[in-house]
């Protein structure tokens, strides 16, 4: 085939969008090896087989053929930088990548959407590629709350959206509303209900709720490690400033009703984490403060929260985060004025 036809064929094949993976193994010296590949595909469920292909002239080919095992790491949209790292020649591709160890010592990239640990069943050389068929021995999906996209310089909440490759470029998955046939005015009310997806995707409370869930899910799961509930974290975090708070103020800031907060304070007081005193100027007011034991308990949690907050901040470009915070504060003030 002429070079012109080869380019035309490549451009035509590029119209087919694929996912992006990093395939890993170990070389003869036990050193991790990894290559970016978008040729990964499922071959069979029974038995469980997958395949991918590597260029015959690749410097990594020998390692994959001799080791006998390989791991497939399916990348998320936030791992584009990793795809680039493993697509270029380098002797130190894993320097800035967090990995865990799988079967036979296989390097598994942290933050990947899914991972498959495979034993090589067959190698088929055809044209300028070698097709590697592997039997799946173990597999897993990334935990929704997992953190670290696989780059040590930028640990951030793992995305659930796959990284795509199409027409020679990385791409993102964008849901497209399903077009519906025109309806008569009589059916407008029904049509609005049927078009719920289009509505909620533009519904501000829904967007705020999704954003909150996505940005806090990991840290809230960490609270269990510290033996705290979400409400106890909010209350104790408020008290960590060393000032005395009223139950009413704690209720407002912790987004919980006063009776619920009062019951929590009963439990925290029984654990000697907080103490309640009467306001010297108003005997009707009960003032709440942290005890020394309470401060010791909440301090490492706040440190963890600050680190997580920093990881979230790294997702924004210059000025974006402050603008977002300003808009949220404005919305909070507006709603507080209405209520």
C-alpha atoms as a PDB file:
ATOM      1  CA  UNK A   1       0.000   0.000   0.000  1.00  0.00           C
ATOM      2  CA  UNK A   2       1.324   3.444  -0.895  1.00  0.00           C
ATOM      3  CA  UNK A   3       2.201   5.914   1.880  1.00  0.00           C
ATOM      4  CA  UNK A   4      -0.691   8.102   0.753  1.00  0.00           C
ATOM      5  CA  UNK A   5      -3.166   5.240   1.052  1.00  0.00           C
ATOM      6  CA  UNK A   6      -1.669   4.256   4.403  1.00  0.00           C
ATOM      7  CA  UNK A   7      -2.324   7.754   5.750  1.00  0.00           C
ATOM      8  CA  UNK A   8      -5.847   7.677   4.343  1.00  0.00           C
ATOM      9  CA  UNK A   9      -6.489   4.289   5.989  1.00  0.00           C
ATOM     10  CA  UNK A  10      -5.128   5.567   9.298  1.00  0.00           C
ATOM     11  CA  UNK A  11      -7.388   8.622   9.139  1.00  0.00           C
ATOM     12  CA  UNK A  12     -10.368   6.449   8.329  1.00  0.00           C
ATOM     13  CA  UNK A  13      -9.649   4.074  11.224  1.00  0.00           C
ATOM     14  CA  UNK A  14      -9.270   7.107  13.518  1.00  0.00           C
ATOM     15  CA  UNK A  15     -13.003   7.774  13.159  1.00  0.00           C
ATOM     16  CA  UNK A  16     -13.549   4.831  15.501  1.00  0.00           C
ATOM     17  CA  UNK A  17     -13.333   6.124  19.092  1.00  0.00           C
ATOM     18  CA  UNK A  18     -11.642   3.866  21.631  1.00  0.00           C
ATOM     19  CA  UNK A  19     -10.789   3.820  25.285  1.00  0.00           C
ATOM     20  CA  UNK A  20      -7.206   4.277  26.471  1.00  0.00           C
ATOM     21  CA  UNK A  21      -5.219   1.829  28.577  1.00  0.00           C
ATOM     22  CA  UNK A  22      -1.737   1.363  29.962  1.00  0.00           C
ATOM     23  CA  UNK A  23      -0.547  -2.243  29.705  1.00  0.00           C
ATOM     24  CA  UNK A  24       2.097  -3.246  32.256  1.00  0.00           C
ATOM     25  CA  UNK A  25       4.402  -6.150  33.085  1.00  0.00           C
ATOM     26  CA  UNK A  26       7.962  -6.749  34.390  1.00  0.00           C
ATOM     27  CA  UNK A  27      11.124  -7.178  32.357  1.00  0.00           C
ATOM     28  CA  UNK A  28      13.797  -9.834  32.880  1.00  0.00           C
ATOM     29  CA  UNK A  29      15.343  -7.745  35.691  1.00  0.00           C
ATOM     30  CA  UNK A  30      12.052  -7.257  37.521  1.00  0.00           C
ATOM     31  CA  UNK A  31      11.769  -3.643  36.366  1.00  0.00           C
ATOM     32  CA  UNK A  32       8.222  -2.411  35.604  1.00  0.00           C
ATOM     33  CA  UNK A  33       7.365  -1.930  31.931  1.00  0.00           C
ATOM     34  CA  UNK A  34       4.346  -0.054  30.598  1.00  0.00           C
ATOM     35  CA  UNK A  35       2.953   1.071  27.245  1.00  0.00           C
ATOM     36  CA  UNK A  36      -0.107   3.077  26.239  1.00  0.00           C
ATOM     37  CA  UNK A  37      -2.533   1.111  24.077  1.00  0.00           C
ATOM     38  CA  UNK A  38      -5.994   1.756  22.651  1.00  0.00           C
ATOM     39  CA  UNK A  39      -6.204  -1.666  20.998  1.00  0.00           C
ATOM     40  CA  UNK A  40      -7.539  -3.372  24.132  1.00  0.00           C
ATOM     41  CA  UNK A  41     -10.715  -5.406  23.633  1.00  0.00           C
ATOM     42  CA  UNK A  42     -12.783  -8.113  25.278  1.00  0.00           C
ATOM     43  CA  UNK A  43     -12.534 -11.409  23.394  1.00  0.00           C
ATOM     44  CA  UNK A  44     -14.514 -13.945  25.425  1.00  0.00           C
ATOM     45  CA  UNK A  45     -16.444 -14.246  28.679  1.00  0.00           C
ATOM     46  CA  UNK A  46     -16.228 -18.036  28.927  1.00  0.00           C
ATOM     47  CA  UNK A  47     -13.339 -18.516  29.203  1.00  0.00           C
ATOM     48  CA  UNK A  48     -12.523 -14.902  30.193  1.00  0.00           C
ATOM     49  CA  UNK A  49     -10.161 -13.643  27.482  1.00  0.00           C
ATOM     50  CA  UNK A  50      -9.016 -10.182  26.431  1.00  0.00           C
ATOM     51  CA  UNK A  51      -6.600  -8.976  23.779  1.00  0.00           C
ATOM     52  CA  UNK A  52      -4.446  -6.039  22.787  1.00  0.00           C
ATOM     53  CA  UNK A  53      -1.658  -5.494  20.294  1.00  0.00           C
ATOM     54  CA  UNK A  54       1.870  -4.090  20.412  1.00  0.00           C
ATOM     55  CA  UNK A  55       4.032  -2.826  17.543  1.00  0.00           C
ATOM     56  CA  UNK A  56       6.501  -5.492  16.436  1.00  0.00           C
ATOM     57  CA  UNK A  57       9.391  -3.008  16.642  1.00  0.00           C
ATOM     58  CA  UNK A  58       8.476  -1.814  20.157  1.00  0.00           C
ATOM     59  CA  UNK A  59      11.350  -1.892  22.650  1.00  0.00           C
ATOM     60  CA  UNK A  60       8.861  -3.267  25.233  1.00  0.00           C
ATOM     61  CA  UNK A  61       7.795  -6.238  23.122  1.00  0.00           C
ATOM     62  CA  UNK A  62      10.434  -8.606  24.524  1.00  0.00           C
ATOM     63  CA  UNK A  63       9.340  -7.967  28.111  1.00  0.00           C
ATOM     64  CA  UNK A  64       5.693  -8.763  27.403  1.00  0.00           C
ATOM     65  CA  UNK A  65       6.591 -11.914  25.460  1.00  0.00           C
ATOM     66  CA  UNK A  66       9.023 -13.264  28.053  1.00  0.00           C
ATOM     67  CA  UNK A  67       7.196 -12.401  31.282  1.00  0.00           C
ATOM     68  CA  UNK A  68       4.044 -14.309  30.408  1.00  0.00           C
ATOM     69  CA  UNK A  69       1.647 -12.024  32.274  1.00  0.00           C
ATOM     70  CA  UNK A  70       0.294  -8.519  31.725  1.00  0.00           C
ATOM     71  CA  UNK A  71      -2.042  -6.075  33.447  1.00  0.00           C
ATOM     72  CA  UNK A  72      -4.526  -3.789  31.711  1.00  0.00           C
ATOM     73  CA  UNK A  73      -5.165  -0.427  33.404  1.00  0.00           C
ATOM     74  CA  UNK A  74      -8.156   1.419  31.926  1.00  0.00           C
ATOM     75  CA  UNK A  75      -7.527   5.140  32.229  1.00  0.00           C
ATOM     76  CA  UNK A  76      -9.959   7.841  33.330  1.00  0.00           C
ATOM     77  CA  UNK A  77     -10.318  11.250  31.704  1.00  0.00           C
ATOM     78  CA  UNK A  78      -8.034  12.681  34.409  1.00  0.00           C
ATOM     79  CA  UNK A  79      -5.172  10.378  33.458  1.00  0.00           C
ATOM     80  CA  UNK A  80      -4.358  11.870  30.071  1.00  0.00           C
ATOM     81  CA  UNK A  81      -0.919  12.824  31.357  1.00  0.00           C
ATOM     82  CA  UNK A  82      -0.209   9.166  32.135  1.00  0.00           C
ATOM     83  CA  UNK A  83      -1.260   8.137  28.648  1.00  0.00           C
ATOM     84  CA  UNK A  84       1.287  10.600  27.293  1.00  0.00           C
ATOM     85  CA  UNK A  85       4.042   9.415  29.651  1.00  0.00           C
ATOM     86  CA  UNK A  86       3.644   5.774  28.606  1.00  0.00           C
ATOM     87  CA  UNK A  87       3.363   6.587  24.903  1.00  0.00           C
ATOM     88  CA  UNK A  88       6.877   8.085  24.686  1.00  0.00           C
ATOM     89  CA  UNK A  89      10.276   6.388  24.982  1.00  0.00           C
ATOM     90  CA  UNK A  90      11.620   6.680  28.531  1.00  0.00           C
ATOM     91  CA  UNK A  91      13.668   4.663  31.004  1.00  0.00           C
ATOM     92  CA  UNK A  92      11.779   6.070  33.980  1.00  0.00           C
ATOM     93  CA  UNK A  93       8.072   6.014  33.107  1.00  0.00           C
ATOM     94  CA  UNK A  94       7.021   4.878  36.584  1.00  0.00           C
ATOM     95  CA  UNK A  95       8.907   7.608  38.469  1.00  0.00           C
ATOM     96  CA  UNK A  96       5.802   9.720  39.069  1.00  0.00           C
ATOM     97  CA  UNK A  97       3.207   6.936  39.107  1.00  0.00           C
ATOM     98  CA  UNK A  98       1.668   5.314  42.184  1.00  0.00           C
ATOM     99  CA  UNK A  99       1.252   1.565  41.774  1.00  0.00           C
ATOM    100  CA  UNK A 100       0.200  -1.465  43.749  1.00  0.00           C
ATOM    101  CA  UNK A 101       1.349  -5.031  43.148  1.00  0.00           C
ATOM    102  CA  UNK A 102      -0.773  -7.683  41.481  1.00  0.00           C
ATOM    103  CA  UNK A 103      -0.309 -11.297  40.436  1.00  0.00           C
ATOM    104  CA  UNK A 104       3.319 -12.220  39.726  1.00  0.00           C
ATOM    105  CA  UNK A 105       4.311  -8.691  40.799  1.00  0.00           C
ATOM    106  CA  UNK A 106       2.347  -6.982  38.022  1.00  0.00           C
ATOM    107  CA  UNK A 107       2.368  -3.167  38.429  1.00  0.00           C
ATOM    108  CA  UNK A 108      -1.207  -1.877  38.832  1.00  0.00           C
ATOM    109  CA  UNK A 109      -1.697   1.862  38.305  1.00  0.00           C
ATOM    110  CA  UNK A 110      -3.596   3.601  41.107  1.00  0.00           C
ATOM    111  CA  UNK A 111      -6.703   5.550  40.093  1.00  0.00           C
ATOM    112  CA  UNK A 112      -7.458   3.490  36.983  1.00  0.00           C
ATOM    113  CA  UNK A 113     -11.140   2.896  36.265  1.00  0.00           C
ATOM    114  CA  UNK A 114     -10.612  -0.857  36.046  1.00  0.00           C
ATOM    115  CA  UNK A 115      -7.752  -3.342  36.075  1.00  0.00           C
ATOM    116  CA  UNK A 116      -7.344  -6.810  34.574  1.00  0.00           C
ATOM    117  CA  UNK A 117      -4.525  -9.162  35.544  1.00  0.00           C
ATOM    118  CA  UNK A 118      -3.915 -11.658  32.777  1.00  0.00           C
ATOM    119  CA  UNK A 119      -1.817 -14.661  31.801  1.00  0.00           C
ATOM    120  CA  UNK A 120      -0.644 -14.730  28.189  1.00  0.00           C
ATOM    121  CA  UNK A 121      -2.455 -17.508  26.318  1.00  0.00           C
ATOM    122  CA  UNK A 122      -1.392 -16.814  22.756  1.00  0.00           C
ATOM    123  CA  UNK A 123       0.672 -14.413  20.679  1.00  0.00           C
ATOM    124  CA  UNK A 124      -0.200 -13.827  17.036  1.00  0.00           C
ATOM    125  CA  UNK A 125       2.119 -11.783  14.834  1.00  0.00           C
ATOM    126  CA  UNK A 126       0.314 -10.190  11.936  1.00  0.00           C
ATOM    127  CA  UNK A 127       1.633  -7.331   9.832  1.00  0.00           C
ATOM    128  CA  UNK A 128       3.335  -4.692  11.972  1.00  0.00           C
ATOM    129  CA  UNK A 129       1.745  -5.766  15.277  1.00  0.00           C
ATOM    130  CA  UNK A 130       1.717  -8.694  17.686  1.00  0.00           C
ATOM    131  CA  UNK A 131      -1.696  -9.572  19.136  1.00  0.00           C
ATOM    132  CA  UNK A 132      -1.470 -10.558  22.806  1.00  0.00           C
ATOM    133  CA  UNK A 133      -4.358 -12.728  24.019  1.00  0.00           C
ATOM    134  CA  UNK A 134      -4.623 -13.080  27.767  1.00  0.00           C
ATOM    135  CA  UNK A 135      -6.725 -15.094  30.206  1.00  0.00           C
ATOM    136  CA  UNK A 136      -8.185 -12.869  32.930  1.00  0.00           C
ATOM    137  CA  UNK A 137      -7.075 -14.175  36.323  1.00  0.00           C
ATOM    138  CA  UNK A 138      -8.250 -11.210  38.416  1.00  0.00           C
ATOM    139  CA  UNK A 139     -10.111  -7.980  37.802  1.00  0.00           C
ATOM    140  CA  UNK A 140     -11.504  -5.042  39.732  1.00  0.00           C
ATOM    141  CA  UNK A 141     -13.281  -1.710  39.308  1.00  0.00           C
ATOM    142  CA  UNK A 142     -12.002   1.417  41.008  1.00  0.00           C
ATOM    143  CA  UNK A 143     -13.782   2.298  44.253  1.00  0.00           C
ATOM    144  CA  UNK A 144     -15.942   5.422  43.769  1.00  0.00           C
ATOM    145  CA  UNK A 145     -14.258   7.078  46.744  1.00  0.00           C
ATOM    146  CA  UNK A 146     -10.730   6.229  45.683  1.00  0.00           C
ATOM    147  CA  UNK A 147      -8.209   9.006  45.481  1.00  0.00           C
ATOM    148  CA  UNK A 148      -5.073   9.545  43.421  1.00  0.00           C
ATOM    149  CA  UNK A 149      -5.219   9.564  39.694  1.00  0.00           C
ATOM    150  CA  UNK A 150      -1.880   7.762  39.502  1.00  0.00           C
ATOM    151  CA  UNK A 151       0.267  10.898  39.409  1.00  0.00           C
ATOM    152  CA  UNK A 152       2.119  11.579  42.676  1.00  0.00           C
ATOM    153  CA  UNK A 153       2.295  15.276  41.898  1.00  0.00           C
ATOM    154  CA  UNK A 154      -1.460  15.668  41.723  1.00  0.00           C
ATOM    155  CA  UNK A 155      -3.490  13.372  43.933  1.00  0.00           C
ATOM    156  CA  UNK A 156      -7.140  14.107  43.272  1.00  0.00           C
ATOM    157  CA  UNK A 157     -10.492  12.307  43.399  1.00  0.00           C
ATOM    158  CA  UNK A 158     -10.643   9.639  40.827  1.00  0.00           C
ATOM    159  CA  UNK A 159     -12.950  10.296  37.885  1.00  0.00           C
ATOM    160  CA  UNK A 160     -15.564   7.755  36.792  1.00  0.00           C
ATOM    161  CA  UNK A 161     -15.438   8.923  33.158  1.00  0.00           C
ATOM    162  CA  UNK A 162     -13.163   7.016  30.746  1.00  0.00           C
ATOM    163  CA  UNK A 163     -10.439   8.650  28.690  1.00  0.00           C
ATOM    164  CA  UNK A 164     -11.209   8.342  24.985  1.00  0.00           C
ATOM    165  CA  UNK A 165      -9.091   8.562  21.841  1.00  0.00           C
ATOM    166  CA  UNK A 166     -10.595   9.629  18.526  1.00  0.00           C
ATOM    167  CA  UNK A 167      -9.319  11.207  15.308  1.00  0.00           C
ATOM    168  CA  UNK A 168      -5.792  11.412  16.647  1.00  0.00           C
ATOM    169  CA  UNK A 169      -6.738  13.262  19.836  1.00  0.00           C
ATOM    170  CA  UNK A 170      -7.834  12.526  23.380  1.00  0.00           C
ATOM    171  CA  UNK A 171     -11.532  13.106  23.913  1.00  0.00           C
ATOM    172  CA  UNK A 172     -14.128  13.198  26.676  1.00  0.00           C
ATOM    173  CA  UNK A 173     -17.433  11.422  26.902  1.00  0.00           C
ATOM    174  CA  UNK A 174     -20.299  13.918  26.644  1.00  0.00           C
ATOM    175  CA  UNK A 175     -23.865  12.567  27.094  1.00  0.00           C
ATOM    176  CA  UNK A 176     -26.128  13.554  24.223  1.00  0.00           C
ATOM    177  CA  UNK A 177     -29.866  14.068  24.903  1.00  0.00           C
ATOM    178  CA  UNK A 178     -32.068  11.692  22.916  1.00  0.00           C
ATOM    179  CA  UNK A 179     -34.024  13.533  20.281  1.00  0.00           C
ATOM    180  CA  UNK A 180     -37.763  13.087  20.485  1.00  0.00           C
ATOM    181  CA  UNK A 181     -40.409  13.485  17.825  1.00  0.00           C
ATOM    182  CA  UNK A 182     -42.495  16.684  17.961  1.00  0.00           C
ATOM    183  CA  UNK A 183     -45.504  16.428  20.272  1.00  0.00           C
ATOM    184  CA  UNK A 184     -48.801  18.243  20.182  1.00  0.00           C
ATOM    185  CA  UNK A 185     -49.572  21.034  22.712  1.00  0.00           C
ATOM    186  CA  UNK A 186     -51.911  18.646  24.523  1.00  0.00           C
ATOM    187  CA  UNK A 187     -48.957  16.380  25.297  1.00  0.00           C
ATOM    188  CA  UNK A 188     -46.622  19.124  26.497  1.00  0.00           C
ATOM    189  CA  UNK A 189     -47.043  18.247  30.187  1.00  0.00           C
ATOM    190  CA  UNK A 190     -46.254  14.590  29.517  1.00  0.00           C
ATOM    191  CA  UNK A 191     -43.326  15.545  27.314  1.00  0.00           C
ATOM    192  CA  UNK A 192     -41.776  17.638  30.092  1.00  0.00           C
ATOM    193  CA  UNK A 193     -41.867  14.642  32.408  1.00  0.00           C
ATOM    194  CA  UNK A 194     -40.352  12.364  29.746  1.00  0.00           C
ATOM    195  CA  UNK A 195     -37.541  14.826  29.192  1.00  0.00           C
ATOM    196  CA  UNK A 196     -36.434  14.587  32.818  1.00  0.00           C
ATOM    197  CA  UNK A 197     -32.793  13.936  31.915  1.00  0.00           C
ATOM    198  CA  UNK A 198     -32.531  17.195  30.002  1.00  0.00           C
ATOM    199  CA  UNK A 199     -34.224  19.024  32.874  1.00  0.00           C
ATOM    200  CA  UNK A 200     -32.118  17.739  35.757  1.00  0.00           C
ATOM    201  CA  UNK A 201     -28.890  18.282  33.833  1.00  0.00           C
ATOM    202  CA  UNK A 202     -29.713  21.988  33.938  1.00  0.00           C
ATOM    203  CA  UNK A 203     -31.386  22.026  37.375  1.00  0.00           C
ATOM    204  CA  UNK A 204     -29.210  24.050  39.756  1.00  0.00           C
ATOM    205  CA  UNK A 205     -30.068  22.191  43.025  1.00  0.00           C
ATOM    206  CA  UNK A 206     -29.290  18.895  41.296  1.00  0.00           C
ATOM    207  CA  UNK A 207     -25.961  20.179  39.967  1.00  0.00           C
ATOM    208  CA  UNK A 208     -25.014  21.510  43.403  1.00  0.00           C
ATOM    209  CA  UNK A 209     -25.941  18.191  45.011  1.00  0.00           C
ATOM    210  CA  UNK A 210     -23.925  16.198  42.455  1.00  0.00           C
ATOM    211  CA  UNK A 211     -20.941  18.496  42.877  1.00  0.00           C
ATOM    212  CA  UNK A 212     -21.132  18.181  46.671  1.00  0.00           C
ATOM    213  CA  UNK A 213     -21.428  14.402  46.532  1.00  0.00           C
ATOM    214  CA  UNK A 214     -18.560  14.064  44.088  1.00  0.00           C
ATOM    215  CA  UNK A 215     -16.212  16.355  45.994  1.00  0.00           C
ATOM    216  CA  UNK A 216     -16.922  15.089  49.519  1.00  0.00           C
ATOM    217  CA  UNK A 217     -17.461  11.366  48.997  1.00  0.00           C
ATOM    218  CA  UNK A 218     -13.839  10.368  49.573  1.00  0.00           C
ATOM    219  CA  UNK A 219     -13.337  12.481  52.685  1.00  0.00           C
ATOM    220  CA  UNK A 220     -16.612  11.361  54.243  1.00  0.00           C
ATOM    221  CA  UNK A 221     -15.470   7.774  53.807  1.00  0.00           C
ATOM    222  CA  UNK A 222     -12.257   8.736  55.629  1.00  0.00           C
ATOM    223  CA  UNK A 223     -14.300   9.894  58.615  1.00  0.00           C
ATOM    224  CA  UNK A 224     -15.031   6.255  59.457  1.00  0.00           C
ATOM    225  CA  UNK A 225     -11.282   5.765  59.847  1.00  0.00           C
ATOM    226  CA  UNK A 226     -11.314   8.472  62.514  1.00  0.00           C
ATOM    227  CA  UNK A 227     -14.445   7.111  64.204  1.00  0.00           C
ATOM    228  CA  UNK A 228     -16.557  10.162  63.339  1.00  0.00           C
ATOM    229  CA  UNK A 229     -19.903  10.694  61.685  1.00  0.00           C
ATOM    230  CA  UNK A 230     -20.425  13.499  59.217  1.00  0.00           C
ATOM    231  CA  UNK A 231     -22.343  15.538  61.790  1.00  0.00           C
ATOM    232  CA  UNK A 232     -19.778  15.002  64.560  1.00  0.00           C
ATOM    233  CA  UNK A 233     -17.048  16.099  62.129  1.00  0.00           C
ATOM    234  CA  UNK A 234     -18.910  19.296  61.263  1.00  0.00           C
ATOM    235  CA  UNK A 235     -19.614  20.171  64.883  1.00  0.00           C
ATOM    236  CA  UNK A 236     -16.125  19.391  66.169  1.00  0.00           C
ATOM    237  CA  UNK A 237     -14.510  21.188  63.231  1.00  0.00           C
ATOM    238  CA  UNK A 238     -16.466  24.321  64.160  1.00  0.00           C
ATOM    239  CA  UNK A 239     -15.385  24.031  67.787  1.00  0.00           C
ATOM    240  CA  UNK A 240     -11.741  23.536  66.812  1.00  0.00           C
ATOM    241  CA  UNK A 241     -11.306  27.324  66.515  1.00  0.00           C
ATOM    242  CA  UNK A 242     -11.158  27.453  70.326  1.00  0.00           C
ATOM    243  CA  UNK A 243     -14.230  29.674  70.634  1.00  0.00           C
ATOM    244  CA  UNK A 244     -17.421  28.822  72.514  1.00  0.00           C
ATOM    245  CA  UNK A 245     -20.459  28.170  70.299  1.00  0.00           C
ATOM    246  CA  UNK A 246     -24.154  28.135  71.087  1.00  0.00           C
ATOM    247  CA  UNK A 247     -26.179  25.075  70.195  1.00  0.00           C
ATOM    248  CA  UNK A 248     -28.212  27.206  67.797  1.00  0.00           C
ATOM    249  CA  UNK A 249     -25.100  28.381  65.940  1.00  0.00           C
ATOM    250  CA  UNK A 250     -23.747  24.836  65.727  1.00  0.00           C
ATOM    251  CA  UNK A 251     -27.075  23.695  64.344  1.00  0.00           C
ATOM    252  CA  UNK A 252     -27.034  26.382  61.664  1.00  0.00           C
ATOM    253  CA  UNK A 253     -23.479  25.749  60.514  1.00  0.00           C
ATOM    254  CA  UNK A 254     -23.640  21.944  60.698  1.00  0.00           C
ATOM    255  CA  UNK A 255     -26.876  21.897  58.621  1.00  0.00           C
ATOM    256  CA  UNK A 256     -28.740  19.872  61.241  1.00  0.00           C
ATOM    257  CA  UNK A 257     -31.778  20.539  63.398  1.00  0.00           C
ATOM    258  CA  UNK A 258     -31.154  21.684  66.957  1.00  0.00           C
ATOM    259  CA  UNK A 259     -32.590  18.558  68.669  1.00  0.00           C
ATOM    260  CA  UNK A 260     -30.307  16.385  66.537  1.00  0.00           C
ATOM    261  CA  UNK A 261     -27.269  18.480  67.443  1.00  0.00           C
ATOM    262  CA  UNK A 262     -28.225  18.396  71.123  1.00  0.00           C
ATOM    263  CA  UNK A 263     -28.338  14.582  71.066  1.00  0.00           C
ATOM    264  CA  UNK A 264     -24.934  14.520  69.408  1.00  0.00           C
ATOM    265  CA  UNK A 265     -23.539  16.856  72.070  1.00  0.00           C
ATOM    266  CA  UNK A 266     -24.843  14.486  74.736  1.00  0.00           C
ATOM    267  CA  UNK A 267     -22.797  11.679  73.194  1.00  0.00           C
ATOM    268  CA  UNK A 268     -19.692  13.817  72.712  1.00  0.00           C
ATOM    269  CA  UNK A 269     -19.908  15.039  76.293  1.00  0.00           C
ATOM    270  CA  UNK A 270     -20.193  11.465  77.550  1.00  0.00           C
ATOM    271  CA  UNK A 271     -16.973  10.737  75.643  1.00  0.00           C
ATOM    272  CA  UNK A 272     -15.390  13.825  77.269  1.00  0.00           C
ATOM    273  CA  UNK A 273     -14.780  15.404  73.876  1.00  0.00           C
ATOM    274  CA  UNK A 274     -16.817  18.574  74.541  1.00  0.00           C
ATOM    275  CA  UNK A 275     -18.099  20.465  77.544  1.00  0.00           C
ATOM    276  CA  UNK A 276     -21.127  22.708  77.986  1.00  0.00           C
ATOM    277  CA  UNK A 277     -21.218  25.815  80.144  1.00  0.00           C
ATOM    278  CA  UNK A 278     -23.769  28.535  80.779  1.00  0.00           C
ATOM    279  CA  UNK A 279     -23.067  31.925  79.221  1.00  0.00           C
ATOM    280  CA  UNK A 280     -21.925  34.306  81.973  1.00  0.00           C
ATOM    281  CA  UNK A 281     -23.957  37.121  80.392  1.00  0.00           C
ATOM    282  CA  UNK A 282     -27.066  35.104  79.613  1.00  0.00           C
ATOM    283  CA  UNK A 283     -27.915  32.102  81.787  1.00  0.00           C
ATOM    284  CA  UNK A 284     -30.348  30.896  79.128  1.00  0.00           C
ATOM    285  CA  UNK A 285     -27.534  30.289  76.651  1.00  0.00           C
ATOM    286  CA  UNK A 286     -25.509  27.090  76.720  1.00  0.00           C
ATOM    287  CA  UNK A 287     -21.992  27.517  75.349  1.00  0.00           C
ATOM    288  CA  UNK A 288     -20.137  24.545  73.887  1.00  0.00           C
ATOM    289  CA  UNK A 289     -16.356  24.139  73.679  1.00  0.00           C
ATOM    290  CA  UNK A 290     -13.919  21.331  72.887  1.00  0.00           C
ATOM    291  CA  UNK A 291     -12.032  19.619  75.676  1.00  0.00           C
ATOM    292  CA  UNK A 292      -8.313  18.892  75.389  1.00  0.00           C
ATOM    293  CA  UNK A 293      -9.212  15.310  74.480  1.00  0.00           C
ATOM    294  CA  UNK A 294     -11.634  16.572  71.825  1.00  0.00           C
ATOM    295  CA  UNK A 295      -8.974  18.807  70.279  1.00  0.00           C
ATOM    296  CA  UNK A 296      -6.552  15.880  70.157  1.00  0.00           C
ATOM    297  CA  UNK A 297      -9.155  13.799  68.336  1.00  0.00           C
ATOM    298  CA  UNK A 298     -10.144  16.420  65.761  1.00  0.00           C
ATOM    299  CA  UNK A 299      -6.659  17.790  64.951  1.00  0.00           C
ATOM    300  CA  UNK A 300      -5.513  14.891  62.692  1.00  0.00           C
ATOM    301  CA  UNK A 301      -8.901  14.949  60.947  1.00  0.00           C
ATOM    302  CA  UNK A 302      -8.518  18.645  60.152  1.00  0.00           C
ATOM    303  CA  UNK A 303      -5.010  17.974  58.869  1.00  0.00           C
ATOM    304  CA  UNK A 304      -6.411  15.270  56.578  1.00  0.00           C
ATOM    305  CA  UNK A 305      -9.199  17.614  55.465  1.00  0.00           C
ATOM    306  CA  UNK A 306      -6.705  20.333  54.569  1.00  0.00           C
ATOM    307  CA  UNK A 307      -4.676  17.929  52.467  1.00  0.00           C
ATOM    308  CA  UNK A 308      -7.826  16.802  50.680  1.00  0.00           C
ATOM    309  CA  UNK A 309      -8.895  20.402  50.147  1.00  0.00           C
ATOM    310  CA  UNK A 310      -5.512  21.062  48.539  1.00  0.00           C
ATOM    311  CA  UNK A 311      -5.943  18.109  46.193  1.00  0.00           C
ATOM    312  CA  UNK A 312      -9.330  19.481  45.107  1.00  0.00           C
ATOM    313  CA  UNK A 313      -7.854  22.947  44.555  1.00  0.00           C
ATOM    314  CA  UNK A 314      -5.300  21.520  42.132  1.00  0.00           C
ATOM    315  CA  UNK A 315      -8.094  20.679  39.702  1.00  0.00           C
ATOM    316  CA  UNK A 316      -8.789  24.360  39.036  1.00  0.00           C
ATOM    317  CA  UNK A 317      -6.905  26.832  36.908  1.00  0.00           C
ATOM    318  CA  UNK A 318      -5.703  30.177  38.251  1.00  0.00           C
ATOM    319  CA  UNK A 319      -8.603  32.235  39.565  1.00  0.00           C
ATOM    320  CA  UNK A 320     -11.264  29.589  38.942  1.00  0.00           C
ATOM    321  CA  UNK A 321     -11.431  28.352  42.522  1.00  0.00           C
ATOM    322  CA  UNK A 322     -11.790  31.814  44.056  1.00  0.00           C
ATOM    323  CA  UNK A 323     -14.536  32.686  41.558  1.00  0.00           C
ATOM    324  CA  UNK A 324     -16.350  29.458  42.403  1.00  0.00           C
ATOM    325  CA  UNK A 325     -16.084  30.119  46.141  1.00  0.00           C
ATOM    326  CA  UNK A 326     -17.345  33.654  45.608  1.00  0.00           C
ATOM    327  CA  UNK A 327     -20.369  32.443  43.657  1.00  0.00           C
ATOM    328  CA  UNK A 328     -21.175  29.831  46.296  1.00  0.00           C
ATOM    329  CA  UNK A 329     -20.888  32.372  49.129  1.00  0.00           C
ATOM    330  CA  UNK A 330     -23.163  34.713  47.187  1.00  0.00           C
ATOM    331  CA  UNK A 331     -25.716  31.937  46.684  1.00  0.00           C
ATOM    332  CA  UNK A 332     -25.572  31.052  50.391  1.00  0.00           C
ATOM    333  CA  UNK A 333     -26.080  34.675  51.401  1.00  0.00           C
ATOM    334  CA  UNK A 334     -28.982  35.061  48.990  1.00  0.00           C
ATOM    335  CA  UNK A 335     -30.722  31.954  50.291  1.00  0.00           C
ATOM    336  CA  UNK A 336     -30.074  32.958  53.918  1.00  0.00           C
ATOM    337  CA  UNK A 337     -31.697  36.330  53.247  1.00  0.00           C
ATOM    338  CA  UNK A 338     -34.760  34.652  51.751  1.00  0.00           C
ATOM    339  CA  UNK A 339     -35.103  32.178  54.620  1.00  0.00           C
END
